[in-house]
PDB file of C-alpha atoms in Angstrom:
ATOM      1  CA  THR A   1      13.171   1.483 -11.823  1.00  0.00           C
ATOM      2  CA  ARG A   2      10.894   4.275 -12.937  1.00  0.00           C
ATOM      3  CA  ALA A   3      12.096   3.722 -16.514  1.00  0.00           C
ATOM      4  CA  GLU A   4      11.093   0.043 -16.353  1.00  0.00           C
ATOM      5  CA  VAL A   5       7.658   0.888 -14.911  1.00  0.00           C
ATOM      6  CA  THR A   6       7.143   3.497 -17.635  1.00  0.00           C
ATOM      7  CA  ALA A   7       8.296   1.084 -20.358  1.00  0.00           C
ATOM      8  CA  ALA A   8       5.878  -1.574 -19.122  1.00  0.00           C
ATOM      9  CA  LEU A   9       2.859   0.567 -18.210  1.00  0.00           C
ATOM     10  CA  GLY A  10       3.342   3.928 -19.862  1.00  0.00           C
ATOM     11  CA  PRO A  11       4.114   7.381 -18.515  1.00  0.00           C
ATOM     12  CA  ASP A  12       2.193   9.220 -15.806  1.00  0.00           C
ATOM     13  CA  ALA A  13      -1.406   9.524 -17.023  1.00  0.00           C
ATOM     14  CA  ASN A  14      -1.730  12.896 -15.286  1.00  0.00           C
ATOM     15  CA  PRO A  15       1.734  14.500 -15.250  1.00  0.00           C
ATOM     16  CA  ASN A  16       0.395  17.816 -13.896  1.00  0.00           C
ATOM     17  CA  ALA A  17      -0.874  16.205 -10.690  1.00  0.00           C
ATOM     18  CA  VAL A  18       1.348  16.436  -7.649  1.00  0.00           C
ATOM     19  CA  GLY A  19       2.460  12.940  -6.674  1.00  0.00           C
ATOM     20  CA  GLY A  20       4.657  13.873  -3.729  1.00  0.00           C
ATOM     21  CA  PRO A  21       6.267  16.920  -2.162  1.00  0.00           C
ATOM     22  CA  ASP A  22       9.648  15.986  -3.664  1.00  0.00           C
ATOM     23  CA  GLN A  23       9.090  13.900  -6.791  1.00  0.00           C
ATOM     24  CA  GLU A  24      12.768  12.952  -7.008  1.00  0.00           C
ATOM     25  CA  ALA A  25      12.528  11.401  -3.532  1.00  0.00           C
ATOM     26  CA  CYS A  26       9.020   9.967  -3.934  1.00  0.00           C
ATOM     27  CA  ASP A  27       6.330  10.101  -6.583  1.00  0.00           C
ATOM     28  CA  LEU A  28       2.867   8.573  -6.844  1.00  0.00           C
ATOM     29  CA  PHE A  29       1.155   8.231 -10.194  1.00  0.00           C
ATOM     30  CA  HIS A  30      -1.223   6.226 -12.348  1.00  0.00           C
ATOM     31  CA  PRO A  31       0.661   4.863 -15.384  1.00  0.00           C
ATOM     32  CA  ALA A  32      -1.247   5.608 -18.603  1.00  0.00           C
ATOM     33  CA  ASN A  33      -1.554   1.945 -19.647  1.00  0.00           C
ATOM     34  CA  ALA A  34      -2.225   0.467 -16.205  1.00  0.00           C
ATOM     35  CA  PRO A  35      -5.723  -0.691 -15.266  1.00  0.00           C
ATOM     36  CA  GLU A  36      -7.948   1.937 -13.669  1.00  0.00           C
ATOM     37  CA  GLY A  37      -7.394   2.255  -9.944  1.00  0.00           C
ATOM     38  CA  VAL A  38      -3.694   1.291 -10.036  1.00  0.00           C
ATOM     39  CA  VAL A  39      -1.213   3.771  -8.566  1.00  0.00           C
ATOM     40  CA  VAL A  40       2.525   3.168  -8.280  1.00  0.00           C
ATOM     41  CA  MET A  41       4.975   4.674  -5.806  1.00  0.00           C
ATOM     42  CA  ILE A  42       8.505   5.361  -7.000  1.00  0.00           C
ATOM     43  CA  GLN A  43      11.049   6.251  -4.304  1.00  0.00           C
ATOM     44  CA  ARG A  44      14.509   7.349  -5.355  1.00  0.00           C
ATOM     45  CA  ASN A  45      13.871   5.851  -8.805  1.00  0.00           C
ATOM     46  CA  VAL A  46      12.731   2.428  -7.476  1.00  0.00           C
ATOM     47  CA  LEU A  47       9.200   0.985  -7.443  1.00  0.00           C
ATOM     48  CA  THR A  48       8.324   0.462  -3.766  1.00  0.00           C
ATOM     49  CA  ARG A  49       4.531   0.156  -3.729  1.00  0.00           C
ATOM     50  CA  ILE A  50       1.590  -0.704  -5.956  1.00  0.00           C
ATOM     51  CA  SER A  51      -1.812   0.443  -4.749  1.00  0.00           C
ATOM     52  CA  LEU A  52      -5.340  -0.507  -5.750  1.00  0.00           C
ATOM     53  CA  GLN A  53      -8.051   2.055  -5.164  1.00  0.00           C
ATOM     54  CA  ASP A  54     -11.346   3.430  -6.394  1.00  0.00           C
ATOM     55  CA  ASN A  55     -13.488   0.944  -8.282  1.00  0.00           C
ATOM     56  CA  THR A  56     -10.778  -1.299  -9.696  1.00  0.00           C
ATOM     57  CA  THR A  57     -11.764  -4.908 -10.252  1.00  0.00           C
ATOM     58  CA  LEU A  58      -8.214  -6.189  -9.695  1.00  0.00           C
ATOM     59  CA  LYS A  59      -7.721  -8.688  -6.873  1.00  0.00           C
ATOM     60  CA  THR A  60      -4.844  -9.777  -4.650  1.00  0.00           C
ATOM     61  CA  ASP A  61      -3.281 -13.230  -4.824  1.00  0.00           C
ATOM     62  CA  ARG A  62      -5.841 -14.323  -2.211  1.00  0.00           C
ATOM     63  CA  GLY A  63      -8.745 -13.017  -4.306  1.00  0.00           C
ATOM     64  CA  PHE A  64      -9.502  -9.911  -2.229  1.00  0.00           C
ATOM     65  CA  GLY A  65     -10.290  -6.525  -3.714  1.00  0.00           C
ATOM     66  CA  ILE A  66     -11.866  -3.151  -3.108  1.00  0.00           C
ATOM     67  CA  GLY A  67     -15.259  -3.609  -1.447  1.00  0.00           C
ATOM     68  CA  ASP A  68     -14.430  -6.865   0.353  1.00  0.00           C
ATOM     69  CA  GLY A  69     -14.959  -7.219   4.096  1.00  0.00           C
ATOM     70  CA  ALA A  70     -12.309  -6.922   6.790  1.00  0.00           C
ATOM     71  CA  ASN A  71     -13.531 -10.012   8.644  1.00  0.00           C
ATOM     72  CA  ALA A  72     -12.997 -12.248   5.607  1.00  0.00           C
ATOM     73  CA  ILE A  73      -9.467 -10.910   5.170  1.00  0.00           C
ATOM     74  CA  LYS A  74      -8.583 -11.419   8.837  1.00  0.00           C
ATOM     75  CA  ALA A  75     -10.018 -14.943   8.735  1.00  0.00           C
ATOM     76  CA  ALA A  76      -8.034 -15.807   5.596  1.00  0.00           C
ATOM     77  CA  TYR A  77      -4.699 -14.597   6.972  1.00  0.00           C
ATOM     78  CA  GLY A  78      -5.243 -15.652  10.588  1.00  0.00           C
ATOM     79  CA  GLU A  79      -2.623 -14.614  13.115  1.00  0.00           C
ATOM     80  CA  THR A  80      -0.270 -13.340  10.414  1.00  0.00           C
ATOM     81  CA  ALA A  81      -2.642 -10.368   9.987  1.00  0.00           C
ATOM     82  CA  HIS A  82      -1.620  -7.358  12.081  1.00  0.00           C
ATOM     83  CA  VAL A  83      -4.505  -4.975  12.735  1.00  0.00           C
ATOM     84  CA  GLN A  84      -4.227  -1.312  13.698  1.00  0.00           C
ATOM     85  CA  PRO A  85      -6.843   1.438  14.008  1.00  0.00           C
ATOM     86  CA  HIS A  86      -7.119   3.710  10.981  1.00  0.00           C
ATOM     87  CA  HIS A  87      -4.975   6.837  11.463  1.00  0.00           C
ATOM     88  CA  TYR A  88      -7.765   9.278  10.635  1.00  0.00           C
ATOM     89  CA  LEU A  89     -11.001   7.366  11.083  1.00  0.00           C
ATOM     90  CA  GLY A  90     -10.174   5.330  14.208  1.00  0.00           C
ATOM     91  CA  LEU A  91     -11.862   2.036  14.960  1.00  0.00           C
ATOM     92  CA  PRO A  92     -13.751   0.259  13.524  1.00  0.00           C
ATOM     93  CA  ALA A  93     -11.861   1.473  10.413  1.00  0.00           C
ATOM     94  CA  GLU A  94      -8.473  -0.219  10.355  1.00  0.00           C
ATOM     95  CA  TYR A  95      -5.342  -1.303   8.556  1.00  0.00           C
ATOM     96  CA  ILE A  96      -4.807  -5.038   8.122  1.00  0.00           C
ATOM     97  CA  THR A  97      -1.156  -5.722   7.293  1.00  0.00           C
ATOM     98  CA  VAL A  98       0.459  -9.031   6.396  1.00  0.00           C
ATOM     99  CA  TRP A  99       4.238  -9.307   5.952  1.00  0.00           C
ATOM    100  CA  THR A 100       5.429 -12.160   3.735  1.00  0.00           C
ATOM    101  CA  ASN A 101       9.058 -11.179   4.282  1.00  0.00           C
ATOM    102  CA  THR A 102      10.279  -8.804   6.985  1.00  0.00           C
ATOM    103  CA  GLY A 103      13.712  -8.399   5.419  1.00  0.00           C
ATOM    104  CA  GLY A 104      15.282  -9.621   8.660  1.00  0.00           C
ATOM    105  CA  ALA A 105      13.653  -6.917  10.807  1.00  0.00           C
ATOM    106  CA  THR A 106      11.549  -7.582  13.872  1.00  0.00           C
ATOM    107  CA  LEU A 107       7.999  -6.263  13.896  1.00  0.00           C
ATOM    108  CA  ASN A 108       7.078  -4.014  16.810  1.00  0.00           C
ATOM    109  CA  GLU A 109       4.121  -4.753  19.082  1.00  0.00           C
ATOM    110  CA  HIS A 110       1.746  -3.165  16.535  1.00  0.00           C
ATOM    111  CA  GLY A 111       2.995  -5.191  13.564  1.00  0.00           C
ATOM    112  CA  TRP A 112       4.986  -2.291  12.077  1.00  0.00           C
ATOM    113  CA  LEU A 113       8.447  -2.565  10.589  1.00  0.00           C
ATOM    114  CA  PRO A 114      11.132   0.000  11.418  1.00  0.00           C
ATOM    115  CA  GLU A 115      10.985   2.657   8.698  1.00  0.00           C
ATOM    116  CA  ASN A 116      13.666   2.768   6.014  1.00  0.00           C
ATOM    117  CA  THR A 117      15.660  -0.077   7.557  1.00  0.00           C
ATOM    118  CA  THR A 118      14.214  -3.049   5.728  1.00  0.00           C
ATOM    119  CA  PRO A 119      14.278  -2.484   1.951  1.00  0.00           C
ATOM    120  CA  ASN A 120      13.802  -6.208   1.235  1.00  0.00           C
ATOM    121  CA  ALA A 121      10.606  -6.480   3.287  1.00  0.00           C
ATOM    122  CA  ARG A 122       7.433  -7.341   1.374  1.00  0.00           C
ATOM    123  CA  GLY A 123       3.830  -7.252   2.454  1.00  0.00           C
ATOM    124  CA  ILE A 124       0.278  -6.245   1.737  1.00  0.00           C
ATOM    125  CA  ARG A 125      -1.946  -3.777   3.574  1.00  0.00           C
ATOM    126  CA  TYR A 126      -5.723  -3.567   3.375  1.00  0.00           C
ATOM    127  CA  GLU A 127      -7.226  -0.242   4.419  1.00  0.00           C
ATOM    128  CA  THR A 128     -10.856  -0.357   5.560  1.00  0.00           C
ATOM    129  CA  ASN A 129     -13.525   2.218   6.355  1.00  0.00           C
ATOM    130  CA  ALA A 130     -15.860   2.439   9.361  1.00  0.00           C
ATOM    131  CA  GLU A 131     -18.148  -0.171   7.774  1.00  0.00           C
ATOM    132  CA  GLY A 132     -15.322  -2.731   7.603  1.00  0.00           C
ATOM    133  CA  VAL A 133     -15.061  -2.504   3.809  1.00  0.00           C
ATOM    134  CA  VAL A 134     -11.720  -2.406   1.979  1.00  0.00           C
ATOM    135  CA  THR A 135     -11.147   0.989   0.326  1.00  0.00           C
ATOM    136  CA  GLU A 136      -7.463   0.657  -0.642  1.00  0.00           C
ATOM    137  CA  ILE A 137      -4.874  -2.096  -0.942  1.00  0.00           C
ATOM    138  CA  HIS A 138      -1.114  -1.501  -0.912  1.00  0.00           C
ATOM    139  CA  ALA A 139       1.486  -4.122  -1.819  1.00  0.00           C
ATOM    140  CA  GLY A 140       5.251  -3.731  -1.690  1.00  0.00           C
ATOM    141  CA  GLY A 141       7.937  -2.820   0.809  1.00  0.00           C
ATOM    142  CA  PRO A 142       7.899  -0.723   3.995  1.00  0.00           C
ATOM    143  CA  SER A 143       6.137   2.092   2.102  1.00  0.00           C
ATOM    144  CA  ILE A 144       2.854   0.177   2.435  1.00  0.00           C
ATOM    145  CA  GLN A 145       2.841   1.574   5.986  1.00  0.00           C
ATOM    146  CA  TYR A 146       2.673   5.215   4.826  1.00  0.00           C
ATOM    147  CA  VAL A 147      -0.546   6.884   5.843  1.00  0.00           C
ATOM    148  CA  GLU A 148      -0.463   9.848   3.463  1.00  0.00           C
ATOM    149  CA  GLY A 149       1.031   9.092   0.086  1.00  0.00           C
ATOM    150  CA  CYS A 150       4.801   9.435   0.389  1.00  0.00           C
ATOM    151  CA  SER A 151       4.835   9.746   4.173  1.00  0.00           C
TER     152      SER A 151
END
């Protein structure tokens, strides 16, 4: 819950920033005591996504972080990696998504889960730029598929 996140990592470090259009439905923020570059997403009072961005030195369980190359990530995950063109930048920028649990849902032909139907799904998404370099990493449930913050 939001209360548990706040107890563990502190309150919103910048409470005047807008985290989402309806903060009761969805809010994005950097907890005050979290490492730099960590942003959490709280939807309807439940943590649904943790994101790494900017110049954080944190790494995923596979040892990947901001600044790593897309080809190394795709090689490490093999055919479990679903690749889509970046929504705004187009190819060669892309999203590399790996689902560790689909929550019983079937992925579509692009590797996407049906929205809001699989709350138990878990995965990780690497967002890359036109140079094939990771710029953001999102881990959590179906909300890792959101392109713009809470949507």
